[in-house]
XYZ file of C-alpha atoms in Angstrom:
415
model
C 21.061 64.437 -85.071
C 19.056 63.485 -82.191
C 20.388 61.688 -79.521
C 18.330 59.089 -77.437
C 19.004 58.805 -74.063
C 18.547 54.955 -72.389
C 17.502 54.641 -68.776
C 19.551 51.883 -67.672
C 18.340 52.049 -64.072
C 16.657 49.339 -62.910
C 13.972 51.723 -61.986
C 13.743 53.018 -65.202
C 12.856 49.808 -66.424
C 10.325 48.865 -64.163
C 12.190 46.212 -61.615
C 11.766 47.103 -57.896
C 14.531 46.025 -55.565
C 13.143 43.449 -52.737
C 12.987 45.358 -49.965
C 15.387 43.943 -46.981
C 15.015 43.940 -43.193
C 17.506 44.733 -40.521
C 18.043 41.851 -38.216
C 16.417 42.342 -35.119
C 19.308 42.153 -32.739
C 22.676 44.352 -33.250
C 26.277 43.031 -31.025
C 29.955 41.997 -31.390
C 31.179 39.240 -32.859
C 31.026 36.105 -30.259
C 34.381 34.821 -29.045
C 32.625 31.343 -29.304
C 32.825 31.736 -32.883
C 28.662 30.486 -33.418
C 26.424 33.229 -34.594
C 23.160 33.127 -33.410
C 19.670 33.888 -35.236
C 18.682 37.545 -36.947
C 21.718 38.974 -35.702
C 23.731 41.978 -37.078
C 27.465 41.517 -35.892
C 29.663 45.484 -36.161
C 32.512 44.489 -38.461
C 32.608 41.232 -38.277
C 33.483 40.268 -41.762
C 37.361 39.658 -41.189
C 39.715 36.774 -42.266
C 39.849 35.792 -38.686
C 36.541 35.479 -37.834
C 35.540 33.672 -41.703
C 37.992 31.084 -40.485
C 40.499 33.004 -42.913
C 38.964 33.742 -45.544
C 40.179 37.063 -47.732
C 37.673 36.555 -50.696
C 35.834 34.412 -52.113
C 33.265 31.949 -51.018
C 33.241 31.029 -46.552
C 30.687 28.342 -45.474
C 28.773 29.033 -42.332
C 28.023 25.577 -41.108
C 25.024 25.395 -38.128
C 25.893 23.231 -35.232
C 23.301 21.683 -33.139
C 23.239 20.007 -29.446
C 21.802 16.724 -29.048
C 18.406 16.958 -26.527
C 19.011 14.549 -23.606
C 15.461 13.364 -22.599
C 14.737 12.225 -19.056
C 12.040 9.023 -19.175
C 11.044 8.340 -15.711
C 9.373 4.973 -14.346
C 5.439 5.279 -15.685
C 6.496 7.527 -18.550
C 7.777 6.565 -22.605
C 8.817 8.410 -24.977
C 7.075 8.065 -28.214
C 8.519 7.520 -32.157
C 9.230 10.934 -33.609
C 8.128 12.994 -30.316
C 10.294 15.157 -28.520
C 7.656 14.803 -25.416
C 7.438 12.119 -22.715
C 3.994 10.894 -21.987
C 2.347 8.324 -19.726
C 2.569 4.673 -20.504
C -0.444 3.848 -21.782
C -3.114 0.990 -20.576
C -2.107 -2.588 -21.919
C 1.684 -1.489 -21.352
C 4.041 -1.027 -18.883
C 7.358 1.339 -18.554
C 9.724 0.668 -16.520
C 11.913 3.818 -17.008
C 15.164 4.193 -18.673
C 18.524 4.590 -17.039
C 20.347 7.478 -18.012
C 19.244 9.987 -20.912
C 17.831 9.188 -23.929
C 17.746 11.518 -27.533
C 15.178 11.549 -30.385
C 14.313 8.445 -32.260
C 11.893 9.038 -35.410
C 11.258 5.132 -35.795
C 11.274 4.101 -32.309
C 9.295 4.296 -29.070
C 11.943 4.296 -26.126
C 11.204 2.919 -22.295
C 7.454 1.324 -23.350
C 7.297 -2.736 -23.330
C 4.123 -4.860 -24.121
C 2.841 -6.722 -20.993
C 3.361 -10.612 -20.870
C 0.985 -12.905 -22.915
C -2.141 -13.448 -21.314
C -1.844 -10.403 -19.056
C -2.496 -7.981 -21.261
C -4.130 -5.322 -19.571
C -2.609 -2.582 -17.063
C -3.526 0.918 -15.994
C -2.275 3.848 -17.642
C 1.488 4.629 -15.693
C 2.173 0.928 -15.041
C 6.103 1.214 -14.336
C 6.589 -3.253 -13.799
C 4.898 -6.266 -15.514
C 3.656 -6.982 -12.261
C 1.122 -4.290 -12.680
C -0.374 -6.449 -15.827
C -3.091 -8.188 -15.039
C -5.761 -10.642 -16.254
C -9.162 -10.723 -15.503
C -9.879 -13.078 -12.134
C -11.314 -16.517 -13.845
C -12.647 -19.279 -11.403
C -11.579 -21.851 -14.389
C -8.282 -21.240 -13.822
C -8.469 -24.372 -10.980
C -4.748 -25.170 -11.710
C -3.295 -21.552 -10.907
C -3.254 -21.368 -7.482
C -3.673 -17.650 -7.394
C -7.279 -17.386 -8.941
C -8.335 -20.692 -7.382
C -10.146 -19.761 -4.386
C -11.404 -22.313 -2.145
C -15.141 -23.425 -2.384
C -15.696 -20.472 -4.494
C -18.214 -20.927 -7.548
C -17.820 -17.235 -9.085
C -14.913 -14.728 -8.482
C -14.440 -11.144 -9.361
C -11.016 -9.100 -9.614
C -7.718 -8.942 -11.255
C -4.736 -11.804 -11.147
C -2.057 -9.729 -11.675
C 1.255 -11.253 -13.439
C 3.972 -12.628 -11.088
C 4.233 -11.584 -8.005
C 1.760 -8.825 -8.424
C -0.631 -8.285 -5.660
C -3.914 -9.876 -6.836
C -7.724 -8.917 -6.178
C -9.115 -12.041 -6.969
C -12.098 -11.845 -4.120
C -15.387 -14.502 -4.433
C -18.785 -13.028 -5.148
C -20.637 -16.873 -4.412
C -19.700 -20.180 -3.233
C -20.425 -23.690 -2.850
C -23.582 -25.041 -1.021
C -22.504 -24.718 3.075
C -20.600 -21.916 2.516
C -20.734 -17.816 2.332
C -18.928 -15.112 1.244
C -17.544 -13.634 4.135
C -16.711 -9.909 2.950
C -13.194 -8.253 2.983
C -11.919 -6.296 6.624
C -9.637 -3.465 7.074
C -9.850 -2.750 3.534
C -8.736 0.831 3.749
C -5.871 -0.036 6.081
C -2.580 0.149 4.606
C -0.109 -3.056 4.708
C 2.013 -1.831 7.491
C 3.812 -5.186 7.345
C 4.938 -3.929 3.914
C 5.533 -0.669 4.696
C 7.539 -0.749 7.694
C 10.690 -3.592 8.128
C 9.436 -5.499 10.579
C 13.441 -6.258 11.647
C 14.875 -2.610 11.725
C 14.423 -0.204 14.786
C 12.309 3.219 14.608
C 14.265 6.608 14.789
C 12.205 7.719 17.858
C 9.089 7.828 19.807
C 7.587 9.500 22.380
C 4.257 8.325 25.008
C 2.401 10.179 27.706
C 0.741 8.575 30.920
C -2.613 8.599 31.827
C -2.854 11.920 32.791
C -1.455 13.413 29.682
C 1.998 13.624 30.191
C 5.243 13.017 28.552
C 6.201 9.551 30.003
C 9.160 8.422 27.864
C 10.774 9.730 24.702
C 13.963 8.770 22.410
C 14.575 11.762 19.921
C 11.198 12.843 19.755
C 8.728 15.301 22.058
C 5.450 14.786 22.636
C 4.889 18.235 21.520
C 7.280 17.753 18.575
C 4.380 14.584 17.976
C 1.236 16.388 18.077
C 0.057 14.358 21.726
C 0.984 16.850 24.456
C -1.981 16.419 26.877
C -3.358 12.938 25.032
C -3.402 10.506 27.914
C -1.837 7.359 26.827
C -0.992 8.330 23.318
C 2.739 6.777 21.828
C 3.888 7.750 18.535
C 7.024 6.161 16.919
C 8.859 7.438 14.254
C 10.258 5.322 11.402
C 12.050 7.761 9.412
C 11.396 7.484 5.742
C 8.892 4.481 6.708
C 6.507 6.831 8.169
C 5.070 7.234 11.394
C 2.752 5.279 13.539
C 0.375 6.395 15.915
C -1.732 4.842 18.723
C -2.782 3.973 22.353
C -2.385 2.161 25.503
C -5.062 1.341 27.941
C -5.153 -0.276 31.119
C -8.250 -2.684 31.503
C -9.896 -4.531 33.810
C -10.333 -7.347 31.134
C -7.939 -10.073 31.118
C -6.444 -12.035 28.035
C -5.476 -15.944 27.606
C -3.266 -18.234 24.954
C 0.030 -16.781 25.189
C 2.644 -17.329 22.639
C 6.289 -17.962 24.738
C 9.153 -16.529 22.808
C 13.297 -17.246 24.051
C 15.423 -14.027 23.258
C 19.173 -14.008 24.343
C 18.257 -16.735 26.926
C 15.467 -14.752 28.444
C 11.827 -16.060 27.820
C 8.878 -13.595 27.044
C 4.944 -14.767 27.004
C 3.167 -12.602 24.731
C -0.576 -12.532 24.753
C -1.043 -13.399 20.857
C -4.774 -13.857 20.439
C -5.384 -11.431 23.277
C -7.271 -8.776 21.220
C -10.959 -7.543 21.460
C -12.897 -4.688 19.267
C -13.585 -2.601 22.535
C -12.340 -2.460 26.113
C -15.034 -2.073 28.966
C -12.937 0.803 30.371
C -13.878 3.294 27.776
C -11.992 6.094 29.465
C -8.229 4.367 29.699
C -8.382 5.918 33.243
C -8.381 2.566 34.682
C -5.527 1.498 36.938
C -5.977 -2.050 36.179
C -3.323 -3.554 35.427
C -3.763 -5.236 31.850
C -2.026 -3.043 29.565
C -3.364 -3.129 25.863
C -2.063 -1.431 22.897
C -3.951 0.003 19.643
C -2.813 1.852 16.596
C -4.946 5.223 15.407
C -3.357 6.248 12.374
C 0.071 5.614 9.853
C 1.551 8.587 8.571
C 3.498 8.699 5.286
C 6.736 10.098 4.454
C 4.971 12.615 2.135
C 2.645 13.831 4.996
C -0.603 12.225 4.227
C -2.729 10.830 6.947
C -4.100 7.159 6.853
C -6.587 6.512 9.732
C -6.374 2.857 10.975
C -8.842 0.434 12.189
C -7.913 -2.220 14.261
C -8.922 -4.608 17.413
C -6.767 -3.690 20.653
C -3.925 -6.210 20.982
C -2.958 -7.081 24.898
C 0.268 -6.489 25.868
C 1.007 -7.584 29.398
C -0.240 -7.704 32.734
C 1.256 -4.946 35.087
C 1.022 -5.753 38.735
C 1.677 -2.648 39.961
C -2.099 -1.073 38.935
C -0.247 2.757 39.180
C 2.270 1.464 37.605
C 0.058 0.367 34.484
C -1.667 3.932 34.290
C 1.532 5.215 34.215
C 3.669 3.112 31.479
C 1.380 1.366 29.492
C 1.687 3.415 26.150
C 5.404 4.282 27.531
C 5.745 0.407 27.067
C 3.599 -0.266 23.868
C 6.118 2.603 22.341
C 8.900 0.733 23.024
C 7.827 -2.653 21.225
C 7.024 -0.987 18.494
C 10.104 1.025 18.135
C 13.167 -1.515 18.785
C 14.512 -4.429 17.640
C 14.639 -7.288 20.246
C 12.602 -10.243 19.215
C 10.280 -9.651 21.702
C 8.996 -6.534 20.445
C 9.593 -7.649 16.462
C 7.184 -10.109 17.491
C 4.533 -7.826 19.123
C 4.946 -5.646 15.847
C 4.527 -8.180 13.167
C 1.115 -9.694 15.216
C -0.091 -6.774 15.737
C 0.859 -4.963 12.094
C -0.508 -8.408 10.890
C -3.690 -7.407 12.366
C -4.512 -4.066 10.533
C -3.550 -5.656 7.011
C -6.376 -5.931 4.406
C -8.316 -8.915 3.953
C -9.588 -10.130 1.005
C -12.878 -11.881 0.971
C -13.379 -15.139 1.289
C -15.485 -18.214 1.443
C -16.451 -19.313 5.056
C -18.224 -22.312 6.457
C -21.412 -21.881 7.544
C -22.516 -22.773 10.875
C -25.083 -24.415 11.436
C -27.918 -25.005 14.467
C -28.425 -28.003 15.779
C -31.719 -29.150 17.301
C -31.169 -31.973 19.132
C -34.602 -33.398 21.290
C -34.749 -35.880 23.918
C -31.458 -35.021 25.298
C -30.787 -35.516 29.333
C -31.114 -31.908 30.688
C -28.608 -32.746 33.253
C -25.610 -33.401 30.389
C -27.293 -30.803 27.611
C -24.584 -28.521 26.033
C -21.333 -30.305 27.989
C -20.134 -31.173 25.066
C -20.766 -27.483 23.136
C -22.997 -30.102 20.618
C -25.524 -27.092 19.602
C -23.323 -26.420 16.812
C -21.301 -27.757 13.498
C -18.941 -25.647 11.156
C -20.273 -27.134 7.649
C -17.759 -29.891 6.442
C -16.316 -30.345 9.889
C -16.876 -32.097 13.219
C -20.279 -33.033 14.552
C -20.057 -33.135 18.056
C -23.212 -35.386 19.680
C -24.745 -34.612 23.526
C -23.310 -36.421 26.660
C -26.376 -38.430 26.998
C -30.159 -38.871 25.982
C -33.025 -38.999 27.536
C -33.519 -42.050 29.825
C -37.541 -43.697 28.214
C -39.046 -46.116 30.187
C -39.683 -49.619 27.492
C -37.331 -47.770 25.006
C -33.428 -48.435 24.020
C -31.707 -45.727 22.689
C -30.885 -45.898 19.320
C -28.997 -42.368 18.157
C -30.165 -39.214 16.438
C -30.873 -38.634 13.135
C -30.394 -35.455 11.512
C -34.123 -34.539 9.593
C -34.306 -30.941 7.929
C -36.714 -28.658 9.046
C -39.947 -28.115 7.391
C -39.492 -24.813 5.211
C -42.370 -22.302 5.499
C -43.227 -20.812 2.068
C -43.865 -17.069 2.890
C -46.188 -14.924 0.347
């Protein structure tokens, strides 16, 4: 009888065994207990590393750690993202206080800005950084209501927000008188106009070191600069300028009573130029300007400013010799005196917006007595304020004086 033979193999019946790879990494069993990915562990299957487990069926349960998230001022992060981004325009972010995890339904650290100011740059980090657009209808917000204007331009910015609200026309008599210092920092911002400076450091007029608190003039950057002071104001930044000693004299002081003692400071003593271009003068009228703010990250900011008078110096060597010495020293401490100087003349380098001004206008007046013409400074009015008339007219034989009458010129039409 023949015998068949049956291939039970599960080659001889045509199934192929899936082929399996070796994990890529080979080591010993972790004392931590968690296994990490495509790993082959030497010997590891043992009752006490399957939590006790002989036979049978062991679960190997994955653990995960939560993602802690950092969302800094300017930045959200969005609904289902594991990335922070930049808050975008029409928002702001004011950053989130301690770490945040993954949210799939929810944005985290973004708000919408107020009603009415909806619109911010990208990275706005406070609803003061919302803004609206500048409207001159807006007569009952005091912000956006700028006198005599007619048409304004800008942003009015929510709250206390620093607005740009600038006119671009105005009523009849009056101009637009266009912005100053606009790419002068606001050092009355910047700086506390109350605390004292960490150091400073001024040369003389012949270039060197004069007086110095913590500071070098070499350390400064003004070895050989005559009459150069720089005062430090730690993470404030740093200030830079000049004294001069000038033949031109200043008027309308400003008394101020420290601790008993009275001061006169020259307030409106400041001028665009100085006729002693050099500051080798030994005059004794001591001014003081500022040439540049540095900020705590380095950068430069170059200033541009009228020179503010200081004080009058009797001792003319004396005044070549200390005037930046002493224009340092207001600027870097804290007696009212010199907190005064500071803020008038900090005041003096902020930005101003533009504005509407009065024009002024000519004044023609005939038949005036040339012995009492311009006493009374009559050849001039500010529009909407004083008219000032001549001492006295002419003296006409048969005639009585009756006044003036103001009569517009004829207006020449030109091709």
């Amino acid at each position: 009888m023949t015998q068949k033979l049956f291939l039970t193999s599960a080659l001889a019946m045509g199934f192929v065994a899936p082929a399996f790879a070796e994990p890529s990494h080979t080591g010993e069993f972790p004392s931590t207990g968690l296994m990490q990915e495509d790993y082959t562990y030497t010997n590891a299957a043992t009752s006490t590393n399957m939590d006790g487990v002989y036979s049978g069926t062991v679960n190997a349960v994955a653990e995960y750690d939560i993602i802690d998230y950092i969302v800094n001022a300017g930045q959200y992060l969005p609904a289902d993202s594991e990335t922070v981004i930049t808050c975008p325009a029409g928002s702001f972010c004011p950053g989130i206080s301690g770490n945040v995890q993954y949210n799939q339904s929810s944005d985290q650290g973004i708000q919408t800005c107020p009603s009415g100011f909806g619109s911010s740059a990208a990275g706005a980090s406070s609803d003061t950084q919302c803004y609206r657009a500048c409207d001159i209808n807006n007569v009952g917000d005091s912000v956006t209501a700028i006198a005599h204007a007619t048409a304004i331009s800008g942003n009015d910015y929510y709250g206390n927000g620093t607005d740009t609200c600038e006119p671009t026309a105005c009523e009849n008599g009056w101009h637009v008188k266009e912005a100053t210092n606009v790419n002068n920092p606001d050092l009355m911002e910047l700086i506390n106009m109350n605390g004292r400076g960490s150091g400073y450091v001024a040369t003389n007029n012949s270039g060197s070191e004069s007086d110095s608190k913590n500071m070098t003039a070499s350390d400064a950057g003004i070895s050989g600069e005559r009459n150069a002071f720089v005062v430090n104001y730690g993470n404030k930044g740093i200030i830079k300028g000049y004294g001069r000693c000038s033949t031109r004299s200043a008027t309308d002081p400003m008394v101020i009573t420290d601790s008993g003692v009275t001061y006169v400071l020259q307030q409106d003593g400041t001028v665009t130029d100085l006729d002693d271009k050099t500051g080798q003068s030994d005059a004794g009228n001591c001014y003081c300007n500022l040439d540049s703010y540095t900020l705590p990250n380095g950068s430069v900011i170059a200033l541009s400013g009228p020179w503010v008078f200081h004080y009058y110096i009797e001792d003319n060597n004396s005044c070549a010799l200390h005037c930046a010495s002493n224009c340092a020293n207001k600027f870097y401490g804290s007696k009212q005196y010199g907190i005064a100087f500071r803020a008038t003349v900090f005041g003096l380098y902020q930005p101003t917006p533009a504005m509407c001004e009065a024009n002024v206008i000519n004044i023609n007046w005939n038949d005036v007595d040339p012995e009492y013409a311009g006493q009374n400074n009559e050849n001039t009015a500010t529009y909407g304020e004083d008219v000032r008339t001549p001492v006295k007219a002419a003296t006409k034989k048969g005639q009585t004086f009756r006044g003036w009458r103001f009569s517009a010129p004829e207006q020449t039409n030109l091709p």
